[in-house]
CSV table of C-alpha atoms in Angstrom, one decimal:
chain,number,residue,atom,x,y,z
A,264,UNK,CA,-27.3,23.8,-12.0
A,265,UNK,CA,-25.9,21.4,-14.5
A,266,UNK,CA,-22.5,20.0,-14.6
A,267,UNK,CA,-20.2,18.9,-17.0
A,268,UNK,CA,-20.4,15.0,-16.9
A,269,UNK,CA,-17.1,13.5,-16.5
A,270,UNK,CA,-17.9,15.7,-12.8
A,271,UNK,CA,-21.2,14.0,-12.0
A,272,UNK,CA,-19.5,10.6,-13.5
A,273,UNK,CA,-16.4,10.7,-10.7
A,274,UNK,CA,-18.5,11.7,-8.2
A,275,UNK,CA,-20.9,8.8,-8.8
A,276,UNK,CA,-18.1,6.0,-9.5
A,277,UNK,CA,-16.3,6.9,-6.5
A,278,UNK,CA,-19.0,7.0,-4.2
A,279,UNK,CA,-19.8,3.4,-5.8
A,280,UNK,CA,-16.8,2.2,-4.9
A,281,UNK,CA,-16.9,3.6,-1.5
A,282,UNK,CA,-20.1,2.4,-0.6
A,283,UNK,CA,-19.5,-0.8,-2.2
A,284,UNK,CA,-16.1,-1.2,0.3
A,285,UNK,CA,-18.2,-0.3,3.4
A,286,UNK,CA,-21.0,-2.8,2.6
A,287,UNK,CA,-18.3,-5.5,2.0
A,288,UNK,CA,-16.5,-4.7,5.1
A,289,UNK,CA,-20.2,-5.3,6.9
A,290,UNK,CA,-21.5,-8.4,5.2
A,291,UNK,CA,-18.2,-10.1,5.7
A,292,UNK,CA,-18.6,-9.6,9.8
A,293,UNK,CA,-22.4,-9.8,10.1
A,294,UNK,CA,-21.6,-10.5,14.0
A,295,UNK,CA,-19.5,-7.5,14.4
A,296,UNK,CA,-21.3,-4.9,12.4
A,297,UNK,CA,-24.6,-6.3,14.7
A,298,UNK,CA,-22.8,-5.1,17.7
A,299,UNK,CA,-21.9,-2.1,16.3
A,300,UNK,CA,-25.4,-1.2,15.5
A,301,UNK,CA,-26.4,-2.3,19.1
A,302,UNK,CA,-23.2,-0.3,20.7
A,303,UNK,CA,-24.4,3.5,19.3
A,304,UNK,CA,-27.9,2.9,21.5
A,305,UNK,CA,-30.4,4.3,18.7
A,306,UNK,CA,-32.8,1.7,18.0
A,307,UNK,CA,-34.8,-1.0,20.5
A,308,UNK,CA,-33.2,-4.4,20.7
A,309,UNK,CA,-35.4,-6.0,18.1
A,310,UNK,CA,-34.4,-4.0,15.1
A,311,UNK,CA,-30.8,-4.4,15.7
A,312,UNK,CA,-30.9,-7.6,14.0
A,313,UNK,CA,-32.9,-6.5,10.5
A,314,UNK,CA,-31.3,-2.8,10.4
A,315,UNK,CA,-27.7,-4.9,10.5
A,316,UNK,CA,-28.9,-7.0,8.1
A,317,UNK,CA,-30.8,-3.7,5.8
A,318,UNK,CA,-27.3,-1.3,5.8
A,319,UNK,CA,-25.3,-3.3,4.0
A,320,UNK,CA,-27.8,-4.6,0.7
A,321,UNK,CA,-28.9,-0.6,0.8
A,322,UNK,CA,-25.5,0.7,0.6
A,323,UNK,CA,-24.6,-2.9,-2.3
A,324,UNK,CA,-27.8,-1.7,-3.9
A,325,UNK,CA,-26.8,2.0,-3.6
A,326,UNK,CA,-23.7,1.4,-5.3
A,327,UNK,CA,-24.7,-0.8,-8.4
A,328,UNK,CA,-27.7,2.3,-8.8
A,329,UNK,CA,-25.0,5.3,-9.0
A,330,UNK,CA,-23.4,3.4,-11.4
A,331,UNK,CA,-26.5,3.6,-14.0
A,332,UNK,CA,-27.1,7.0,-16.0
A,333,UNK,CA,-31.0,6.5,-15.3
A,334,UNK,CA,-30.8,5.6,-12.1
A,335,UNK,CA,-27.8,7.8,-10.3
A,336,UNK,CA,-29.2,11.2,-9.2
A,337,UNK,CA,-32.2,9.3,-7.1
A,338,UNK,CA,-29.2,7.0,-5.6
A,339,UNK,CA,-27.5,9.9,-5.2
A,340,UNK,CA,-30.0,11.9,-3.2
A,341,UNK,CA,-30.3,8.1,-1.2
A,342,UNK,CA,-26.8,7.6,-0.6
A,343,UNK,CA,-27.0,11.7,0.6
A,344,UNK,CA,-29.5,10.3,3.2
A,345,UNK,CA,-27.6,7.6,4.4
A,346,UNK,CA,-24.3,9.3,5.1
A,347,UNK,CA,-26.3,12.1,6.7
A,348,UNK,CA,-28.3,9.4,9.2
A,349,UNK,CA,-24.8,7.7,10.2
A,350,UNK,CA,-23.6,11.6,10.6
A,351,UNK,CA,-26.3,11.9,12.9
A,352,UNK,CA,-25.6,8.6,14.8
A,353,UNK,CA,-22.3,9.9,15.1
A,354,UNK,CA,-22.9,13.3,16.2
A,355,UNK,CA,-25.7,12.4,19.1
A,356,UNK,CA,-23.6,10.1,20.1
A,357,UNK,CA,-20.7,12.7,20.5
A,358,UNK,CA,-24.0,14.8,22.4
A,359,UNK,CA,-24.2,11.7,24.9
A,360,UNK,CA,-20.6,12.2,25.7
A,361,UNK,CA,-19.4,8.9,24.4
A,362,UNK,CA,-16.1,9.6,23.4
A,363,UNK,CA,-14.6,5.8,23.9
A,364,UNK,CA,-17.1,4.1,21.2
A,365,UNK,CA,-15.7,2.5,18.1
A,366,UNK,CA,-17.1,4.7,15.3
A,367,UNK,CA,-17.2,0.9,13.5
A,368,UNK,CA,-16.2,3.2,9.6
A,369,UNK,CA,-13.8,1.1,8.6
A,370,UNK,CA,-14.4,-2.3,9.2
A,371,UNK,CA,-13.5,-5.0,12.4
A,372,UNK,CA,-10.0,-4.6,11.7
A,373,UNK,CA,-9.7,-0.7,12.6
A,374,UNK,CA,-11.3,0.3,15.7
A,375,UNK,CA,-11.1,4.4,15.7
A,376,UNK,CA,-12.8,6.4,19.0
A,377,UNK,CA,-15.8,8.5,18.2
A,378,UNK,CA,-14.5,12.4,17.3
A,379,UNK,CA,-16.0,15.6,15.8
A,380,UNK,CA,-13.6,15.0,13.1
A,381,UNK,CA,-15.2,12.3,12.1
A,382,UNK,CA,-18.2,14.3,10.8
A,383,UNK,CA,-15.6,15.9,8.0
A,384,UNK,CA,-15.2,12.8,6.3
A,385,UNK,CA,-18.8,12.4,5.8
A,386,UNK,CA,-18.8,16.1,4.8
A,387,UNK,CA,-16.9,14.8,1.8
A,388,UNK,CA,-19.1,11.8,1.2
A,389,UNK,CA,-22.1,14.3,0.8
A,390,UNK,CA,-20.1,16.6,-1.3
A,391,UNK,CA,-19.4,13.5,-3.5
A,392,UNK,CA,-23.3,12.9,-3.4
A,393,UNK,CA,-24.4,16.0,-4.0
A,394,UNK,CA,-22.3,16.0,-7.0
A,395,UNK,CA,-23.6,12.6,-8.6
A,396,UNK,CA,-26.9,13.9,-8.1
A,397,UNK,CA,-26.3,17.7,-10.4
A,398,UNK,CA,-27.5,17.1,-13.4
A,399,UNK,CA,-24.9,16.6,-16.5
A,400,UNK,CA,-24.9,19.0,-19.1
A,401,UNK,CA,-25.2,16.8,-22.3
A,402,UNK,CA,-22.5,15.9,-24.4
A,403,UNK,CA,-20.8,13.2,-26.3
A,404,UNK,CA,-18.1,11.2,-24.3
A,405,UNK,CA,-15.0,9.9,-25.9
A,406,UNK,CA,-12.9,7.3,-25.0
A,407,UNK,CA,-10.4,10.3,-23.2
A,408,UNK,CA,-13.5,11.2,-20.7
A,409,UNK,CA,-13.8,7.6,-20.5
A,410,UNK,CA,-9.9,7.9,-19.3
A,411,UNK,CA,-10.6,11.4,-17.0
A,412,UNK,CA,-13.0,9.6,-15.1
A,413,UNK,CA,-11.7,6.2,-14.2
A,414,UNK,CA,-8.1,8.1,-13.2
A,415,UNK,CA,-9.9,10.7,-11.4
A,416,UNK,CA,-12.0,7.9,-9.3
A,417,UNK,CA,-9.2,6.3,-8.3
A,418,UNK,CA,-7.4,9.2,-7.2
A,419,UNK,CA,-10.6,10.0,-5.1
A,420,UNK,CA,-11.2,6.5,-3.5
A,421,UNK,CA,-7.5,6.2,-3.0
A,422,UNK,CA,-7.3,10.1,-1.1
A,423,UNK,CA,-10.5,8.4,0.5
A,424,UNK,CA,-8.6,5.6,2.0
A,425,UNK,CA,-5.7,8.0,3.4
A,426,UNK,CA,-7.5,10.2,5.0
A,427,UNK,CA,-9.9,7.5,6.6
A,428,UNK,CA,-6.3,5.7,7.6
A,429,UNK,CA,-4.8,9.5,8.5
A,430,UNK,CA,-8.5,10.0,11.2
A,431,UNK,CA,-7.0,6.3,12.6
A,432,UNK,CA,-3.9,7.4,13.2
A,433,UNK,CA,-4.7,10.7,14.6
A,434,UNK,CA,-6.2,9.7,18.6
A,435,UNK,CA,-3.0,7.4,18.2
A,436,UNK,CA,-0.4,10.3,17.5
A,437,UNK,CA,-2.1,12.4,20.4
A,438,UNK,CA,-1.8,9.2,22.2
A,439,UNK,CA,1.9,9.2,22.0
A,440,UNK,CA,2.5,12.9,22.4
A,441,UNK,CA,0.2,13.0,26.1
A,442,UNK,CA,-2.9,14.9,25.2
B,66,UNK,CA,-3.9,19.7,-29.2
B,67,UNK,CA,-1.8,16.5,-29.1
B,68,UNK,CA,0.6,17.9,-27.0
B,69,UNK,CA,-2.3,19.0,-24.3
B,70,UNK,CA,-4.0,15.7,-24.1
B,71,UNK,CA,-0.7,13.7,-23.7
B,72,UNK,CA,0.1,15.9,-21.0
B,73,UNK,CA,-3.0,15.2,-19.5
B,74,UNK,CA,-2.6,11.9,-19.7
B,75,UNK,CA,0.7,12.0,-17.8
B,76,UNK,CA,-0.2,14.0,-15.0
B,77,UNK,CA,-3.4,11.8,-14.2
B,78,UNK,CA,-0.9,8.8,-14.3
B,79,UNK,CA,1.7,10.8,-12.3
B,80,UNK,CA,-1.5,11.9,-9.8
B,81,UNK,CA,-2.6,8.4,-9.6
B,82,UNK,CA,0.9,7.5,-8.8
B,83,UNK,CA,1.0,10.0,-6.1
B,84,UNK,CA,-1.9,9.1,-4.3
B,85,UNK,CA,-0.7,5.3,-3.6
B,86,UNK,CA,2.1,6.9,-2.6
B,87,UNK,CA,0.1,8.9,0.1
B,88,UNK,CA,-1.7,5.8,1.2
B,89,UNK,CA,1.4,3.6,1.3
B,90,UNK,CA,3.1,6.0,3.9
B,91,UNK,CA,-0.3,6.5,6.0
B,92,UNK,CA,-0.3,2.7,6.4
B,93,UNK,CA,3.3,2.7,7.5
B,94,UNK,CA,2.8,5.4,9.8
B,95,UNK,CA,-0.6,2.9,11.2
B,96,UNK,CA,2.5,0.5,11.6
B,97,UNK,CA,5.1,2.5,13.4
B,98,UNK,CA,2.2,3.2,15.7
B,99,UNK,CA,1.5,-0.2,16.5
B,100,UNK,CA,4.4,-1.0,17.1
B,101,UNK,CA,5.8,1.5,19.1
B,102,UNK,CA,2.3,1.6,21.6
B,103,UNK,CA,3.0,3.0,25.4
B,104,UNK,CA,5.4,0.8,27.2
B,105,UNK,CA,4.8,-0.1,31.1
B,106,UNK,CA,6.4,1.4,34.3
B,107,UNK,CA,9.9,-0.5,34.5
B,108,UNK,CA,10.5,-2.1,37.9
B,109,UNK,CA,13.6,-2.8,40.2
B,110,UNK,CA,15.0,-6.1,39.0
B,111,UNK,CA,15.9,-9.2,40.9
B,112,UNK,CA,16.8,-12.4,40.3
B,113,UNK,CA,20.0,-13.4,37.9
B,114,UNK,CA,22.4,-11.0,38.1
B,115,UNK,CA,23.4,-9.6,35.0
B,116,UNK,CA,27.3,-10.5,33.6
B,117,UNK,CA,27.3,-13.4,35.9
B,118,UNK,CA,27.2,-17.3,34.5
B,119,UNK,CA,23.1,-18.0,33.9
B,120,UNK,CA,21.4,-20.8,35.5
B,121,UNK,CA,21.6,-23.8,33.8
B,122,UNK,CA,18.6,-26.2,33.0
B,123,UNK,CA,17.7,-28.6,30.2
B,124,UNK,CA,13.9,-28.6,29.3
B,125,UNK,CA,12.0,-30.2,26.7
B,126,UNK,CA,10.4,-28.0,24.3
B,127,UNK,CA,7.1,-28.7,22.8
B,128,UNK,CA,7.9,-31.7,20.5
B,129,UNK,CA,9.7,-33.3,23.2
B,130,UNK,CA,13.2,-32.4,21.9
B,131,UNK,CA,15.6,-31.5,25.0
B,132,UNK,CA,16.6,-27.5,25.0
B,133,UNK,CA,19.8,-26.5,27.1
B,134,UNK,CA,19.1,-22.8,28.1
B,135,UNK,CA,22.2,-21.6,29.8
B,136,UNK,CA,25.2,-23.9,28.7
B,137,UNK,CA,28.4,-22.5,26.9
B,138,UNK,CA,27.5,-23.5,23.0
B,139,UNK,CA,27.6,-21.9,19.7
B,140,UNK,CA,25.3,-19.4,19.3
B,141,UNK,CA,24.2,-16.8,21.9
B,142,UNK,CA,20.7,-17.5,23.1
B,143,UNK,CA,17.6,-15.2,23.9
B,144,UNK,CA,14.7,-16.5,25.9
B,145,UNK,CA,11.6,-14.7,25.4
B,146,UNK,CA,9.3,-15.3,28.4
B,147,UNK,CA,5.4,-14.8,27.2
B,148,UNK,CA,1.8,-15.9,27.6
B,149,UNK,CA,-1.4,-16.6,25.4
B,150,UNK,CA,-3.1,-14.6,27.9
B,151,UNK,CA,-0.7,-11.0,27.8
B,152,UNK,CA,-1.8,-9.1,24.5
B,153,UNK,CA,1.7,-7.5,24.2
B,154,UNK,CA,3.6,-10.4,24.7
B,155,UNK,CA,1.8,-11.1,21.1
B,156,UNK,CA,1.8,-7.4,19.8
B,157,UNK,CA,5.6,-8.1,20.3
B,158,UNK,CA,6.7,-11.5,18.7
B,159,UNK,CA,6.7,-10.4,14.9
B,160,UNK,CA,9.6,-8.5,16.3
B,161,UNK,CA,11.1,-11.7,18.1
B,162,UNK,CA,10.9,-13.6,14.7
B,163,UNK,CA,12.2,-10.7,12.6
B,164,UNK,CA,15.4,-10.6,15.1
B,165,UNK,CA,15.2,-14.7,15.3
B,166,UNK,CA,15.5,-14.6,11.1
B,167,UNK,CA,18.4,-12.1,10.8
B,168,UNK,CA,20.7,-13.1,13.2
B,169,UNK,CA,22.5,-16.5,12.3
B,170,UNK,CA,24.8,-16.1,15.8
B,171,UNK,CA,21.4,-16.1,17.6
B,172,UNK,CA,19.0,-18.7,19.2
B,173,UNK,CA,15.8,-18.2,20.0
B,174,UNK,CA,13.8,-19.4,22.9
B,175,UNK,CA,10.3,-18.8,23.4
B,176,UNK,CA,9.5,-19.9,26.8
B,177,UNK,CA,5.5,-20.0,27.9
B,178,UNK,CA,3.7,-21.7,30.6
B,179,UNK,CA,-0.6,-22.5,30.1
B,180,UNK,CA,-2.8,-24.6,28.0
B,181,UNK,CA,-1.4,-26.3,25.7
B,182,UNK,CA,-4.5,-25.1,23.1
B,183,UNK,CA,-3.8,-21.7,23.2
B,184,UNK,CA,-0.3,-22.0,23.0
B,185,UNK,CA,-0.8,-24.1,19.2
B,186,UNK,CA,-3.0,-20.7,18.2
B,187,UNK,CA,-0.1,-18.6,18.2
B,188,UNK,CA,2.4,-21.4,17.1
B,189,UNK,CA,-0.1,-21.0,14.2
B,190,UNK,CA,-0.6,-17.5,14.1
B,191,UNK,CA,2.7,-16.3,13.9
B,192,UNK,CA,4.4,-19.4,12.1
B,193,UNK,CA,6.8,-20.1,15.4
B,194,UNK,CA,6.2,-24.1,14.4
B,195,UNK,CA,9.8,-24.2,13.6
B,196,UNK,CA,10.9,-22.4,16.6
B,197,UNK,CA,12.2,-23.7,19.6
B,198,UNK,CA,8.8,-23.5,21.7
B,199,UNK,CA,9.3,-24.5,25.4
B,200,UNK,CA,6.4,-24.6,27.6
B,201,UNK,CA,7.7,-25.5,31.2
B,202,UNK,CA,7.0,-23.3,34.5
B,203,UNK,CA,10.7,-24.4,35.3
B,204,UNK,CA,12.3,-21.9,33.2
B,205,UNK,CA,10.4,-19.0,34.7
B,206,UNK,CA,10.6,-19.9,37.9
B,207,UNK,CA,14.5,-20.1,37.6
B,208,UNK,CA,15.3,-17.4,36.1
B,209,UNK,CA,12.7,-15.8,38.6
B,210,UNK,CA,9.9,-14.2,35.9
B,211,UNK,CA,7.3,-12.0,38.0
B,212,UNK,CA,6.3,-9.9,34.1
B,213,UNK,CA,5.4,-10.6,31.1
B,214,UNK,CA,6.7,-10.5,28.2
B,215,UNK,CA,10.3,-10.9,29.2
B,216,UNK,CA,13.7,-11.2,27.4
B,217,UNK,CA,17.2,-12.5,28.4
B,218,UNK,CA,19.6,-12.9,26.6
B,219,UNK,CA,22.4,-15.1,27.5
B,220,UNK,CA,26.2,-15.0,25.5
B,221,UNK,CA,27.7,-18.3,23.6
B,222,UNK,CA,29.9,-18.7,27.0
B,223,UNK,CA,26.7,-18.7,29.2
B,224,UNK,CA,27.1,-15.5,30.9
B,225,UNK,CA,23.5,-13.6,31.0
B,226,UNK,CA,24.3,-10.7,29.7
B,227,UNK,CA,21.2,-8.1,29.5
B,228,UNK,CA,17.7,-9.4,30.4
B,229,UNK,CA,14.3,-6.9,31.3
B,230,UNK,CA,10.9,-6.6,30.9
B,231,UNK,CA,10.3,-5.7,27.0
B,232,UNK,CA,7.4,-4.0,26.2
B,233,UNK,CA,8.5,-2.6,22.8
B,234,UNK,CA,10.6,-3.7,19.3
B,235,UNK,CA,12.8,-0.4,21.1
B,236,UNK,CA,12.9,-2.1,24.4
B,237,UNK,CA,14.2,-5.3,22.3
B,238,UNK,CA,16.8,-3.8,20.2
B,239,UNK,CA,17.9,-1.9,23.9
B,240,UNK,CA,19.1,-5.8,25.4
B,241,UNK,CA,21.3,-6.0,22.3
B,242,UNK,CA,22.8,-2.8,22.8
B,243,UNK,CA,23.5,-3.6,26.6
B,244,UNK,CA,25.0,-6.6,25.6
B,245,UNK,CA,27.6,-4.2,22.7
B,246,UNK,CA,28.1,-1.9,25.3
B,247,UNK,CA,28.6,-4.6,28.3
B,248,UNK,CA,26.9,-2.5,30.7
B,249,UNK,CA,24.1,-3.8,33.1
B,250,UNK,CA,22.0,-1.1,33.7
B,251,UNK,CA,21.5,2.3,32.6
B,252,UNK,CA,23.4,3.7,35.8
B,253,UNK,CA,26.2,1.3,35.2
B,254,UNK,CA,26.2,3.0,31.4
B,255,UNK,CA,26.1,6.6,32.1
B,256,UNK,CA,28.8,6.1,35.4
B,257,UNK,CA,31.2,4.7,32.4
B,258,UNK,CA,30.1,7.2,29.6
B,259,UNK,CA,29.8,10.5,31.1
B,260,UNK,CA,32.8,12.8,30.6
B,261,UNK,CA,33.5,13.2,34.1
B,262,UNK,CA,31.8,16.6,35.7
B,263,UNK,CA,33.1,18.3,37.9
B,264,UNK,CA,30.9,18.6,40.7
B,265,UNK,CA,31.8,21.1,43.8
B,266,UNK,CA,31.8,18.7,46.4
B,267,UNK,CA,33.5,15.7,44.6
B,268,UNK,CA,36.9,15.8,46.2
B,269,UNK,CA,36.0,16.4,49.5
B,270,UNK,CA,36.6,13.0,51.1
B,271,UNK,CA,33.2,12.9,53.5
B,272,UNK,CA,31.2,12.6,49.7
B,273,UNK,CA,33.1,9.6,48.1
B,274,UNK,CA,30.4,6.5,47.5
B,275,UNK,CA,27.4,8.8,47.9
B,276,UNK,CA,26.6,9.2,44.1
């Protein structure tokens, strides 16, 4: 299925930019992200250290690769894989009943309990993938799809941030109400 | 064709636009949450009575300056009783400074007790170095401290007028109100507010003093 490719452009730029934020977020608190990769209890002790080290250049390199026309559906189909093997560190660790661990999404500064609702967002990260990696129909870009795409990214990475600050608030809110 | 592509133009800048918006209020909304976070049990008071002259004591605060807590002056004074070792005594004081900055009539007092290392951490976390910053036991044991964090606030003619464990900004703002409404406690409020009701019973002599 091809798709037009200010589409496949938006969907590419945005996950960039969201990958690029979660990598920062990591390499800027090595000692905290190590933790978190020890607290979900999927790997033996000795590859906490290198997988901490690993996520955050994959997702950097990730990002810089969607970015290139050549490069972007194999990143895409990568980044797919990624957001799909954090989906599934998410959900087993819903299986084990661990309700009270810091999912660790968005950075040191905003712990968030593990929930089912969590898996939406990264939903919408594949959807973003999946749609970096359709092929783009071809066609000349102007300066206006130039325009399209950048306003539509940030649109995306900014509904992004609201509804990964909206998932915060949300155990809070049911906090305050007694459920 | 003109006409389409400024329109499109607009509503991608007006969409753009929208979505800060979005993410502005969500990160008030984080805010309000963290800031209004569950408050403890309340607990039968002793101590200082409130509307009653508030012990007096001079300490020295922590650049060796002396600090009169209780004395007819000026300015109305709040102490604010906290720790470096109770999380919400910190979760609270951005609201302490905020009152501290907008009221000219009003001192503030922060009164701690501990190491002297911790307590320069949160002089330096929340910019208090040019508040009055009192660490002396003595304070807390006078005015007979058992929680943390703890307000009194004390009128320019020394008469403690609303004190209490504060565990919220709401909780804050609620000693200010006492002190408008000159009421102690919320029993001595409602007796003094409520439109009297009548309640069968209420005349008969044998009931007088029970409520």
């Amino acid at each position: 299925m091809t798709m037009d490719p200010i589409l496949t452009a938006t969907g590419a730029v945005s996950l960039a930019v969201i990958l690029a934020s979660a990598a920062s977020h990591k390499v800027r608190a090595p000692a905290w992200f190590r933790r978190q990769v020890a607290d979900y209890r999927l790997l033996p002790e000795a590859l906490h250290g290198p997988a901490a080290r690993a996520l955050p250049l994959l997702e950097g390199a990730l990002a810089l690769a969607l970015l290139w026309p050549a490069t972007r559906g194999a990143a895409a189909l990568a980044a797919l894989a990624l957001v799909g093997l954090y989906a599934a560190a998410i959900g087993i660790n819903l299986a084990r009943g661990r309700h009270d661990l810091d999912c660790g999404c968005a950075g040191p500064g905003a712990p968030q309990p593990l929930h089912p609702r969590l898996l939406s967002r990264n939903l919408l990260l594949a959807g973003l993938a999946l749609l970096a990696a359709a092929p783009a129909a071809p066609r000349a870009l102007g300066v206006f799809d130039g325009f399209v795409v950048l306003a539509a990214t940030a649109v995306t990475v900014l509904l992004y941030a609201a509804i990964e600050v909206w998932l915060a608030n949300q155990p809070r809110l049911l906090g305050l109400s007694g459920r | 064709m003109q006409a389409l592509i400024v329109s499109n133009v607009l509503l991608w800048c007006l969409l753009v636009a929208m979505a800060l918006v979005v993410v502005g209020l969500i990160r008030q909304i984080g805010v309000l949450h963290a800031r209004i976070a569950p408050a403890g049990a309340l607990m039968v008071d002793k101590g200082v009575a409130v509307n009653q002259p508030a012990p007096k004591l001079t300490a020295e605060d922590r650049l060796g300056r002396p600090v009169n807590v209780g004395y007819p002056g000026e300015r109305a004074q709040m102490l604010f009783f906290l720790s470096p070792t109770c999380p919400i005594c910190k979760s609270l004081l951005p609201a302490v400074r905020a009152i501290d900055r907008s009221r000219d009539d009003l001192e503030v007092v922060y009164v701690s007790d501990g190491d002297m290392a911790e307590q320069e951490k949160i002089i330096a976390e929340f910019k208090l170095d040019r508040s009055r910053y009192v660490v002396d036991p003595e304070v807390g044991m006078t005015y007979q401290i058992g929680k943390l964090p703890y307000a009194v606030l004390i009128d320019a003619e020394g008469t403690l007028k609303a004190k209490g464990l504060v565990n919220s900004r709401e909780h804050l703002d609620s000693l200010f109100e006492t002190e408008l409404l000159g009421a102690a406690t919320l029993q001595d409020y409602l007796r003094g507010q409520s439109p009297r009701i009548h309640h069968p019973g209420d005349d008969l002599p044998t009931e007088k003093g029970s409520a």
